[in-house]
């Protein structure tokens, strides 16, 4: 009896603690015997359950081989970009193109006047500043690409207008007109470069300079076609004749300082076979401009 009373007393004494434990547990999980300690473990790391994905990312970032591969890949990308820029600048000097587009409204007006009426202009030398030619907006004698580019586009538009007034317009014909003008310009520049190489002329003329100088003839072509649209063939031939003479004088006075020797540029009598070849080359380049101007415009006026 004594033993049973003592056992009953112990059961009654332990019963409140069991009930307290049961109240602390979630009623939705009656079969859970032990507390979940994973939350406490995660709270020790900032209280946020990061899961297996976060630990995998940390492992990848902390892996020395992955860091080395990323560094090697970035170095290869930078070297490839540098090599591409260097090779591209060798054939197309993009950094130098900014010089040829450094123009303003005053320069464009003066240059157009010089192209149409070059007879009163006296000083044709390009100005330099510390062995570097000044920007075109500061010197009307400096070559530029703005006027040739805009003149080429305007010539295509005027050609389309002329074809439209004659009921001959079509996208194919206009495309052929633009492509033929561009191809003839490329052929002209390549022929001049080959001639300069054969004559062994030591000049500071670059390929871009030749493109710019050869592209000035589009201004006279535009004037001729517009005059033909307004005044017929008579206006076309008169205006084109004036523009051809003007571009011839402009090319002679511009190229003689670049191709001929210093003595010839100063007006001294040209002597020697090499100087004679240079003089003939200068005159041939200037004489080719009126030929191209007539060839690319005569079929636009009827």
PDB file of C-alpha atoms in Angstrom:
ATOM      1  CA  UNK A   1       0.000   0.000   0.000  1.00  0.00           C
ATOM      2  CA  UNK A   2       2.763   2.256   0.925  1.00  0.00           C
ATOM      3  CA  UNK A   3       4.411   1.592  -2.392  1.00  0.00           C
ATOM      4  CA  UNK A   4       1.263   2.242  -4.350  1.00  0.00           C
ATOM      5  CA  UNK A   5       0.612   5.485  -2.481  1.00  0.00           C
ATOM      6  CA  UNK A   6       4.069   6.717  -3.175  1.00  0.00           C
ATOM      7  CA  UNK A   7       3.723   5.822  -6.887  1.00  0.00           C
ATOM      8  CA  UNK A   8       0.409   7.639  -7.105  1.00  0.00           C
ATOM      9  CA  UNK A   9       1.923  10.691  -5.441  1.00  0.00           C
ATOM     10  CA  UNK A  10       4.778  10.710  -7.966  1.00  0.00           C
ATOM     11  CA  UNK A  11       2.338  10.421 -10.883  1.00  0.00           C
ATOM     12  CA  UNK A  12       0.267  13.292  -9.564  1.00  0.00           C
ATOM     13  CA  UNK A  13       3.396  15.342  -9.059  1.00  0.00           C
ATOM     14  CA  UNK A  14       4.695  14.764 -12.603  1.00  0.00           C
ATOM     15  CA  UNK A  15       1.345  15.342 -14.273  1.00  0.00           C
ATOM     16  CA  UNK A  16       1.417  19.192 -14.258  1.00  0.00           C
ATOM     17  CA  UNK A  17       4.812  19.279 -15.978  1.00  0.00           C
ATOM     18  CA  UNK A  18       3.533  17.000 -18.721  1.00  0.00           C
ATOM     19  CA  UNK A  19       0.493  19.205 -19.180  1.00  0.00           C
ATOM     20  CA  UNK A  20       2.631  22.320 -19.385  1.00  0.00           C
ATOM     21  CA  UNK A  21       4.750  20.660 -21.998  1.00  0.00           C
ATOM     22  CA  UNK A  22       1.609  19.769 -23.968  1.00  0.00           C
ATOM     23  CA  UNK A  23       0.347  23.371 -23.825  1.00  0.00           C
ATOM     24  CA  UNK A  24       3.599  24.686 -25.183  1.00  0.00           C
ATOM     25  CA  UNK A  25       3.441  22.413 -28.183  1.00  0.00           C
ATOM     26  CA  UNK A  26       1.396  23.170 -31.308  1.00  0.00           C
ATOM     27  CA  UNK A  27      -2.029  21.568 -31.160  1.00  0.00           C
ATOM     28  CA  UNK A  28      -1.813  20.706 -34.841  1.00  0.00           C
ATOM     29  CA  UNK A  29       1.100  18.318 -34.144  1.00  0.00           C
ATOM     30  CA  UNK A  30       0.043  16.169 -31.222  1.00  0.00           C
ATOM     31  CA  UNK A  31       2.549  13.435 -31.940  1.00  0.00           C
ATOM     32  CA  UNK A  32       5.672  15.623 -31.645  1.00  0.00           C
ATOM     33  CA  UNK A  33       7.740  14.578 -28.664  1.00  0.00           C
ATOM     34  CA  UNK A  34      10.759  16.872 -29.056  1.00  0.00           C
ATOM     35  CA  UNK A  35      11.150  20.557 -29.830  1.00  0.00           C
ATOM     36  CA  UNK A  36      12.422  21.686 -33.264  1.00  0.00           C
ATOM     37  CA  UNK A  37      15.837  23.214 -32.651  1.00  0.00           C
ATOM     38  CA  UNK A  38      16.645  23.956 -36.330  1.00  0.00           C
ATOM     39  CA  UNK A  39      15.156  27.466 -36.067  1.00  0.00           C
ATOM     40  CA  UNK A  40      17.422  28.266 -33.187  1.00  0.00           C
ATOM     41  CA  UNK A  41      20.368  26.951 -35.129  1.00  0.00           C
ATOM     42  CA  UNK A  42      19.520  29.160 -38.141  1.00  0.00           C
ATOM     43  CA  UNK A  43      18.931  32.191 -35.950  1.00  0.00           C
ATOM     44  CA  UNK A  44      22.524  31.956 -34.884  1.00  0.00           C
ATOM     45  CA  UNK A  45      23.483  32.904 -38.432  1.00  0.00           C
ATOM     46  CA  UNK A  46      21.559  36.131 -38.610  1.00  0.00           C
ATOM     47  CA  UNK A  47      18.065  34.806 -38.073  1.00  0.00           C
ATOM     48  CA  UNK A  48      17.448  34.139 -41.824  1.00  0.00           C
ATOM     49  CA  UNK A  49      16.989  30.694 -43.312  1.00  0.00           C
ATOM     50  CA  UNK A  50      19.275  30.799 -46.345  1.00  0.00           C
ATOM     51  CA  UNK A  51      18.679  27.276 -47.539  1.00  0.00           C
ATOM     52  CA  UNK A  52      20.942  25.120 -49.698  1.00  0.00           C
ATOM     53  CA  UNK A  53      21.007  27.577 -52.617  1.00  0.00           C
ATOM     54  CA  UNK A  54      22.732  30.292 -50.625  1.00  0.00           C
ATOM     55  CA  UNK A  55      25.378  27.891 -49.360  1.00  0.00           C
ATOM     56  CA  UNK A  56      25.979  26.630 -52.923  1.00  0.00           C
ATOM     57  CA  UNK A  57      26.497  30.214 -54.146  1.00  0.00           C
ATOM     58  CA  UNK A  58      28.899  30.933 -51.308  1.00  0.00           C
ATOM     59  CA  UNK A  59      30.814  27.777 -52.153  1.00  0.00           C
ATOM     60  CA  UNK A  60      31.059  28.801 -55.818  1.00  0.00           C
ATOM     61  CA  UNK A  61      32.273  32.297 -54.989  1.00  0.00           C
ATOM     62  CA  UNK A  62      34.764  30.991 -52.484  1.00  0.00           C
ATOM     63  CA  UNK A  63      36.142  28.454 -54.950  1.00  0.00           C
ATOM     64  CA  UNK A  64      39.606  29.641 -56.096  1.00  0.00           C
ATOM     65  CA  UNK A  65      39.295  27.901 -59.472  1.00  0.00           C
ATOM     66  CA  UNK A  66      36.079  29.760 -60.358  1.00  0.00           C
ATOM     67  CA  UNK A  67      37.636  33.097 -59.392  1.00  0.00           C
ATOM     68  CA  UNK A  68      40.670  32.315 -61.529  1.00  0.00           C
ATOM     69  CA  UNK A  69      38.470  31.401 -64.500  1.00  0.00           C
ATOM     70  CA  UNK A  70      36.481  34.630 -64.167  1.00  0.00           C
ATOM     71  CA  UNK A  71      39.663  36.713 -64.027  1.00  0.00           C
ATOM     72  CA  UNK A  72      41.117  34.911 -67.041  1.00  0.00           C
ATOM     73  CA  UNK A  73      37.914  35.418 -69.031  1.00  0.00           C
ATOM     74  CA  UNK A  74      37.797  39.145 -68.288  1.00  0.00           C
ATOM     75  CA  UNK A  75      41.458  39.541 -69.294  1.00  0.00           C
ATOM     76  CA  UNK A  76      40.796  37.743 -72.576  1.00  0.00           C
ATOM     77  CA  UNK A  77      37.810  40.002 -73.288  1.00  0.00           C
ATOM     78  CA  UNK A  78      39.831  43.163 -72.636  1.00  0.00           C
ATOM     79  CA  UNK A  79      42.698  41.958 -74.818  1.00  0.00           C
ATOM     80  CA  UNK A  80      40.282  41.092 -77.649  1.00  0.00           C
ATOM     81  CA  UNK A  81      38.662  44.535 -77.484  1.00  0.00           C
ATOM     82  CA  UNK A  82      42.038  46.249 -77.509  1.00  0.00           C
ATOM     83  CA  UNK A  83      43.212  44.198 -80.496  1.00  0.00           C
ATOM     84  CA  UNK A  84      40.005  44.898 -82.421  1.00  0.00           C
ATOM     85  CA  UNK A  85      40.271  48.641 -81.776  1.00  0.00           C
ATOM     86  CA  UNK A  86      43.903  48.642 -82.891  1.00  0.00           C
ATOM     87  CA  UNK A  87      43.234  46.766 -86.143  1.00  0.00           C
ATOM     88  CA  UNK A  88      40.139  48.829 -86.889  1.00  0.00           C
ATOM     89  CA  UNK A  89      42.034  52.058 -86.346  1.00  0.00           C
ATOM     90  CA  UNK A  90      44.721  50.834 -88.756  1.00  0.00           C
ATOM     91  CA  UNK A  91      42.288  50.652 -91.683  1.00  0.00           C
ATOM     92  CA  UNK A  92      39.665  53.182 -90.561  1.00  0.00           C
ATOM     93  CA  UNK A  93      41.235  55.845 -88.316  1.00  0.00           C
ATOM     94  CA  UNK A  94      38.092  56.596 -86.367  1.00  0.00           C
ATOM     95  CA  UNK A  95      39.954  58.830 -83.934  1.00  0.00           C
ATOM     96  CA  UNK A  96      41.040  61.061 -86.834  1.00  0.00           C
ATOM     97  CA  UNK A  97      37.572  61.372 -88.331  1.00  0.00           C
ATOM     98  CA  UNK A  98      36.579  63.827 -85.611  1.00  0.00           C
ATOM     99  CA  UNK A  99      39.026  66.344 -87.089  1.00  0.00           C
ATOM    100  CA  UNK A 100      37.294  66.276 -90.485  1.00  0.00           C
ATOM    101  CA  UNK A 101      33.867  66.940 -88.975  1.00  0.00           C
ATOM    102  CA  UNK A 102      34.984  69.810 -86.736  1.00  0.00           C
ATOM    103  CA  UNK A 103      33.111  72.466 -88.732  1.00  0.00           C
ATOM    104  CA  UNK A 104      30.631  75.227 -88.041  1.00  0.00           C
ATOM    105  CA  UNK A 105      28.175  77.306 -90.020  1.00  0.00           C
ATOM    106  CA  UNK A 106      30.700  80.020 -90.860  1.00  0.00           C
ATOM    107  CA  UNK A 107      33.180  77.521 -92.250  1.00  0.00           C
ATOM    108  CA  UNK A 108      30.524  75.769 -94.364  1.00  0.00           C
ATOM    109  CA  UNK A 109      29.408  79.073 -95.873  1.00  0.00           C
ATOM    110  CA  UNK A 110      32.951  80.176 -96.688  1.00  0.00           C
ATOM    111  CA  UNK A 111      33.891  76.775 -98.105  1.00  0.00           C
ATOM    112  CA  UNK A 112      30.867  76.643-100.385  1.00  0.00           C
ATOM    113  CA  UNK A 113      31.682  80.118-101.640  1.00  0.00           C
ATOM    114  CA  UNK A 114      35.269  79.040-102.245  1.00  0.00           C
ATOM    115  CA  UNK A 115      34.144  75.992-104.228  1.00  0.00           C
ATOM    116  CA  UNK A 116      31.853  78.033-106.462  1.00  0.00           C
ATOM    117  CA  UNK A 117      34.111  81.092-106.835  1.00  0.00           C
ATOM    118  CA  UNK A 118      37.775  80.295-106.053  1.00  0.00           C
ATOM    119  CA  UNK A 119      39.319  82.948-108.304  1.00  0.00           C
ATOM    120  CA  UNK A 120      39.736  85.723-105.720  1.00  0.00           C
ATOM    121  CA  UNK A 121      41.184  83.549-102.975  1.00  0.00           C
ATOM    122  CA  UNK A 122      44.918  84.137-102.488  1.00  0.00           C
ATOM    123  CA  UNK A 123      46.221  82.180 -99.494  1.00  0.00           C
ATOM    124  CA  UNK A 124      45.741  78.425-100.041  1.00  0.00           C
ATOM    125  CA  UNK A 125      48.101  77.118 -97.382  1.00  0.00           C
ATOM    126  CA  UNK A 126      46.708  75.077 -94.503  1.00  0.00           C
ATOM    127  CA  UNK A 127      47.422  76.577 -91.093  1.00  0.00           C
ATOM    128  CA  UNK A 128      49.351  74.524 -88.541  1.00  0.00           C
ATOM    129  CA  UNK A 129      49.679  74.696 -84.795  1.00  0.00           C
ATOM    130  CA  UNK A 130      52.656  72.830 -83.347  1.00  0.00           C
ATOM    131  CA  UNK A 131      53.036  70.615 -86.445  1.00  0.00           C
ATOM    132  CA  UNK A 132      49.334  69.773 -86.350  1.00  0.00           C
ATOM    133  CA  UNK A 133      46.799  71.217 -88.799  1.00  0.00           C
ATOM    134  CA  UNK A 134      44.148  73.322 -87.149  1.00  0.00           C
ATOM    135  CA  UNK A 135      40.516  72.236 -87.219  1.00  0.00           C
ATOM    136  CA  UNK A 136      38.553  73.092 -90.378  1.00  0.00           C
ATOM    137  CA  UNK A 137      36.343  75.565 -88.543  1.00  0.00           C
ATOM    138  CA  UNK A 138      39.439  77.708 -87.977  1.00  0.00           C
ATOM    139  CA  UNK A 139      40.873  77.420 -91.506  1.00  0.00           C
ATOM    140  CA  UNK A 140      38.859  77.472 -94.712  1.00  0.00           C
ATOM    141  CA  UNK A 141      41.709  75.749 -96.577  1.00  0.00           C
ATOM    142  CA  UNK A 142      41.580  72.631 -94.400  1.00  0.00           C
ATOM    143  CA  UNK A 143      39.807  69.623 -95.924  1.00  0.00           C
ATOM    144  CA  UNK A 144      36.665  68.317 -94.279  1.00  0.00           C
ATOM    145  CA  UNK A 145      34.236  65.437 -94.710  1.00  0.00           C
ATOM    146  CA  UNK A 146      31.065  67.214 -93.673  1.00  0.00           C
ATOM    147  CA  UNK A 147      30.511  69.042 -96.960  1.00  0.00           C
ATOM    148  CA  UNK A 148      31.336  66.001 -99.176  1.00  0.00           C
ATOM    149  CA  UNK A 149      29.061  63.721 -97.138  1.00  0.00           C
ATOM    150  CA  UNK A 150      26.142  66.153 -97.117  1.00  0.00           C
ATOM    151  CA  UNK A 151      26.710  66.985-100.793  1.00  0.00           C
ATOM    152  CA  UNK A 152      26.643  63.289-101.716  1.00  0.00           C
ATOM    153  CA  UNK A 153      23.348  62.749 -99.894  1.00  0.00           C
ATOM    154  CA  UNK A 154      21.874  65.913-101.402  1.00  0.00           C
ATOM    155  CA  UNK A 155      23.004  64.822-104.868  1.00  0.00           C
ATOM    156  CA  UNK A 156      21.097  61.535-104.468  1.00  0.00           C
ATOM    157  CA  UNK A 157      17.969  63.425-103.355  1.00  0.00           C
ATOM    158  CA  UNK A 158      18.215  65.897-106.234  1.00  0.00           C
ATOM    159  CA  UNK A 159      18.744  63.016-108.667  1.00  0.00           C
ATOM    160  CA  UNK A 160      15.562  61.390-107.337  1.00  0.00           C
ATOM    161  CA  UNK A 161      13.717  64.679-107.787  1.00  0.00           C
ATOM    162  CA  UNK A 162      14.951  65.000-111.363  1.00  0.00           C
ATOM    163  CA  UNK A 163      13.959  61.441-112.182  1.00  0.00           C
ATOM    164  CA  UNK A 164      10.556  61.998-110.602  1.00  0.00           C
ATOM    165  CA  UNK A 165       9.826  65.065-112.738  1.00  0.00           C
ATOM    166  CA  UNK A 166      10.526  62.932-115.809  1.00  0.00           C
ATOM    167  CA  UNK A 167       8.364  60.009-114.624  1.00  0.00           C
ATOM    168  CA  UNK A 168      11.457  57.786-114.506  1.00  0.00           C
ATOM    169  CA  UNK A 169      11.772  57.415-110.757  1.00  0.00           C
ATOM    170  CA  UNK A 170      12.080  53.999-109.153  1.00  0.00           C
ATOM    171  CA  UNK A 171      13.951  52.768-106.090  1.00  0.00           C
ATOM    172  CA  UNK A 172      16.137  50.542-108.265  1.00  0.00           C
ATOM    173  CA  UNK A 173      17.252  53.422-110.508  1.00  0.00           C
ATOM    174  CA  UNK A 174      17.939  55.663-107.511  1.00  0.00           C
ATOM    175  CA  UNK A 175      19.941  52.887-105.868  1.00  0.00           C
ATOM    176  CA  UNK A 176      21.979  52.416-109.022  1.00  0.00           C
ATOM    177  CA  UNK A 177      22.586  56.166-109.162  1.00  0.00           C
ATOM    178  CA  UNK A 178      23.892  56.214-105.579  1.00  0.00           C
ATOM    179  CA  UNK A 179      26.021  53.083-105.956  1.00  0.00           C
ATOM    180  CA  UNK A 180      27.564  54.241-109.229  1.00  0.00           C
ATOM    181  CA  UNK A 181      28.507  57.614-107.738  1.00  0.00           C
ATOM    182  CA  UNK A 182      30.093  55.901-104.744  1.00  0.00           C
ATOM    183  CA  UNK A 183      31.958  53.358-106.890  1.00  0.00           C
ATOM    184  CA  UNK A 184      33.373  56.067-109.145  1.00  0.00           C
ATOM    185  CA  UNK A 185      34.576  57.979-106.084  1.00  0.00           C
ATOM    186  CA  UNK A 186      36.353  54.890-104.751  1.00  0.00           C
ATOM    187  CA  UNK A 187      37.935  54.196-108.136  1.00  0.00           C
ATOM    188  CA  UNK A 188      39.130  57.789-108.353  1.00  0.00           C
ATOM    189  CA  UNK A 189      40.729  57.730-104.894  1.00  0.00           C
ATOM    190  CA  UNK A 190      42.421  54.376-105.551  1.00  0.00           C
ATOM    191  CA  UNK A 191      43.759  55.631-108.897  1.00  0.00           C
ATOM    192  CA  UNK A 192      45.212  58.733-107.233  1.00  0.00           C
ATOM    193  CA  UNK A 193      46.841  56.642-104.504  1.00  0.00           C
ATOM    194  CA  UNK A 194      48.371  54.334-107.088  1.00  0.00           C
ATOM    195  CA  UNK A 195      49.640  57.294-109.114  1.00  0.00           C
ATOM    196  CA  UNK A 196      51.211  58.893-106.051  1.00  0.00           C
ATOM    197  CA  UNK A 197      52.924  55.591-105.283  1.00  0.00           C
ATOM    198  CA  UNK A 198      54.256  55.168-108.808  1.00  0.00           C
ATOM    199  CA  UNK A 199      55.524  58.737-108.991  1.00  0.00           C
ATOM    200  CA  UNK A 200      57.044  58.356-105.475  1.00  0.00           C
ATOM    201  CA  UNK A 201      55.608  61.574-104.139  1.00  0.00           C
ATOM    202  CA  UNK A 202      56.429  62.336-100.519  1.00  0.00           C
ATOM    203  CA  UNK A 203      53.278  64.102 -99.404  1.00  0.00           C
ATOM    204  CA  UNK A 204      51.231  64.449 -96.263  1.00  0.00           C
ATOM    205  CA  UNK A 205      48.026  63.712 -98.160  1.00  0.00           C
ATOM    206  CA  UNK A 206      46.101  60.908 -96.520  1.00  0.00           C
ATOM    207  CA  UNK A 207      43.368  58.722 -97.944  1.00  0.00           C
ATOM    208  CA  UNK A 208      40.761  60.714 -96.049  1.00  0.00           C
ATOM    209  CA  UNK A 209      42.163  63.947 -97.518  1.00  0.00           C
ATOM    210  CA  UNK A 210      41.744  62.539-101.019  1.00  0.00           C
ATOM    211  CA  UNK A 211      38.180  61.427-100.265  1.00  0.00           C
ATOM    212  CA  UNK A 212      37.348  64.899 -98.961  1.00  0.00           C
ATOM    213  CA  UNK A 213      38.946  66.760-101.875  1.00  0.00           C
ATOM    214  CA  UNK A 214      37.373  64.445-104.451  1.00  0.00           C
ATOM    215  CA  UNK A 215      33.975  64.758-102.786  1.00  0.00           C
ATOM    216  CA  UNK A 216      33.805  68.525-103.264  1.00  0.00           C
ATOM    217  CA  UNK A 217      32.704  68.063-106.877  1.00  0.00           C
ATOM    218  CA  UNK A 218      29.234  66.990-105.699  1.00  0.00           C
ATOM    219  CA  UNK A 219      28.539  70.642-104.847  1.00  0.00           C
ATOM    220  CA  UNK A 220      28.938  71.657-108.501  1.00  0.00           C
ATOM    221  CA  UNK A 221      26.902  68.653-109.611  1.00  0.00           C
ATOM    222  CA  UNK A 222      24.002  69.730-107.393  1.00  0.00           C
ATOM    223  CA  UNK A 223      24.129  73.253-108.782  1.00  0.00           C
ATOM    224  CA  UNK A 224      24.114  71.920-112.352  1.00  0.00           C
ATOM    225  CA  UNK A 225      21.151  69.579-111.848  1.00  0.00           C
ATOM    226  CA  UNK A 226      19.093  72.213-110.018  1.00  0.00           C
ATOM    227  CA  UNK A 227      19.791  74.729-112.773  1.00  0.00           C
ATOM    228  CA  UNK A 228      18.712  72.137-115.315  1.00  0.00           C
ATOM    229  CA  UNK A 229      15.446  71.556-113.478  1.00  0.00           C
ATOM    230  CA  UNK A 230      14.722  75.286-113.355  1.00  0.00           C
ATOM    231  CA  UNK A 231      16.038  76.529-116.698  1.00  0.00           C
ATOM    232  CA  UNK A 232      16.316  73.435-118.862  1.00  0.00           C
ATOM    233  CA  UNK A 233      19.395  72.172-120.670  1.00  0.00           C
ATOM    234  CA  UNK A 234      20.760  75.644-121.306  1.00  0.00           C
ATOM    235  CA  UNK A 235      20.868  76.438-117.593  1.00  0.00           C
ATOM    236  CA  UNK A 236      22.347  73.012-116.910  1.00  0.00           C
ATOM    237  CA  UNK A 237      25.243  73.389-119.325  1.00  0.00           C
ATOM    238  CA  UNK A 238      26.044  76.971-118.337  1.00  0.00           C
ATOM    239  CA  UNK A 239      26.028  76.305-114.610  1.00  0.00           C
ATOM    240  CA  UNK A 240      27.902  73.019-114.988  1.00  0.00           C
ATOM    241  CA  UNK A 241      30.537  74.724-117.133  1.00  0.00           C
ATOM    242  CA  UNK A 242      31.055  77.359-114.441  1.00  0.00           C
ATOM    243  CA  UNK A 243      31.249  74.777-111.669  1.00  0.00           C
ATOM    244  CA  UNK A 244      33.664  72.603-113.675  1.00  0.00           C
ATOM    245  CA  UNK A 245      36.008  75.539-114.199  1.00  0.00           C
ATOM    246  CA  UNK A 246      35.758  76.447-110.508  1.00  0.00           C
ATOM    247  CA  UNK A 247      36.522  72.931-109.282  1.00  0.00           C
ATOM    248  CA  UNK A 248      39.447  72.696-111.707  1.00  0.00           C
ATOM    249  CA  UNK A 249      40.998  75.867-110.301  1.00  0.00           C
ATOM    250  CA  UNK A 250      40.249  74.761-106.759  1.00  0.00           C
ATOM    251  CA  UNK A 251      41.944  71.383-107.253  1.00  0.00           C
ATOM    252  CA  UNK A 252      45.012  72.874-108.937  1.00  0.00           C
ATOM    253  CA  UNK A 253      45.602  75.418-106.182  1.00  0.00           C
ATOM    254  CA  UNK A 254      44.910  72.919-103.416  1.00  0.00           C
ATOM    255  CA  UNK A 255      46.976  70.001-104.706  1.00  0.00           C
ATOM    256  CA  UNK A 256      49.979  71.971-105.936  1.00  0.00           C
ATOM    257  CA  UNK A 257      50.969  72.618-102.330  1.00  0.00           C
ATOM    258  CA  UNK A 258      50.661  68.905-101.538  1.00  0.00           C
ATOM    259  CA  UNK A 259      52.021  67.151-104.613  1.00  0.00           C
ATOM    260  CA  UNK A 260      54.430  69.542-106.282  1.00  0.00           C
ATOM    261  CA  UNK A 261      57.789  70.336-104.800  1.00  0.00           C
ATOM    262  CA  UNK A 262      58.316  73.315-102.544  1.00  0.00           C
ATOM    263  CA  UNK A 263      59.943  75.279-105.334  1.00  0.00           C
ATOM    264  CA  UNK A 264      56.958  74.729-107.625  1.00  0.00           C
ATOM    265  CA  UNK A 265      54.554  75.616-104.830  1.00  0.00           C
ATOM    266  CA  UNK A 266      56.338  78.944-104.431  1.00  0.00           C
ATOM    267  CA  UNK A 267      55.976  79.699-108.138  1.00  0.00           C
ATOM    268  CA  UNK A 268      59.472  78.746-109.275  1.00  0.00           C
ATOM    269  CA  UNK A 269      59.780  77.092-112.685  1.00  0.00           C
ATOM    270  CA  UNK A 270      59.324  73.336-112.414  1.00  0.00           C
ATOM    271  CA  UNK A 271      62.330  71.413-113.693  1.00  0.00           C
ATOM    272  CA  UNK A 272      63.330  67.795-113.645  1.00  0.00           C
ATOM    273  CA  UNK A 273      61.522  64.684-114.814  1.00  0.00           C
ATOM    274  CA  UNK A 274      60.102  63.914-111.375  1.00  0.00           C
ATOM    275  CA  UNK A 275      58.667  67.396-110.935  1.00  0.00           C
ATOM    276  CA  UNK A 276      57.209  67.232-114.431  1.00  0.00           C
ATOM    277  CA  UNK A 277      55.437  64.006-113.516  1.00  0.00           C
ATOM    278  CA  UNK A 278      54.084  65.618-110.382  1.00  0.00           C
ATOM    279  CA  UNK A 279      52.772  68.560-112.369  1.00  0.00           C
ATOM    280  CA  UNK A 280      51.071  66.264-114.884  1.00  0.00           C
ATOM    281  CA  UNK A 281      49.570  64.224-112.070  1.00  0.00           C
ATOM    282  CA  UNK A 282      48.164  67.340-110.431  1.00  0.00           C
ATOM    283  CA  UNK A 283      46.599  68.515-113.673  1.00  0.00           C
ATOM    284  CA  UNK A 284      45.203  65.029-114.395  1.00  0.00           C
ATOM    285  CA  UNK A 285      43.482  64.852-110.998  1.00  0.00           C
ATOM    286  CA  UNK A 286      42.010  68.325-111.507  1.00  0.00           C
ATOM    287  CA  UNK A 287      40.906  67.548-115.074  1.00  0.00           C
ATOM    288  CA  UNK A 288      39.170  64.345-113.990  1.00  0.00           C
ATOM    289  CA  UNK A 289      36.708  66.262-111.811  1.00  0.00           C
ATOM    290  CA  UNK A 290      34.720  67.888-114.685  1.00  0.00           C
ATOM    291  CA  UNK A 291      34.591  64.520-116.467  1.00  0.00           C
ATOM    292  CA  UNK A 292      33.000  62.834-113.463  1.00  0.00           C
ATOM    293  CA  UNK A 293      30.665  65.772-112.918  1.00  0.00           C
ATOM    294  CA  UNK A 294      29.289  65.539-116.452  1.00  0.00           C
ATOM    295  CA  UNK A 295      29.181  61.725-116.497  1.00  0.00           C
ATOM    296  CA  UNK A 296      27.093  61.523-113.331  1.00  0.00           C
ATOM    297  CA  UNK A 297      24.606  64.295-114.205  1.00  0.00           C
ATOM    298  CA  UNK A 298      24.001  64.527-117.962  1.00  0.00           C
ATOM    299  CA  UNK A 299      21.284  61.823-117.959  1.00  0.00           C
ATOM    300  CA  UNK A 300      19.329  63.601-115.195  1.00  0.00           C
ATOM    301  CA  UNK A 301      18.421  66.625-117.335  1.00  0.00           C
ATOM    302  CA  UNK A 302      16.262  66.335-120.466  1.00  0.00           C
TER     303      UNK A 302
END
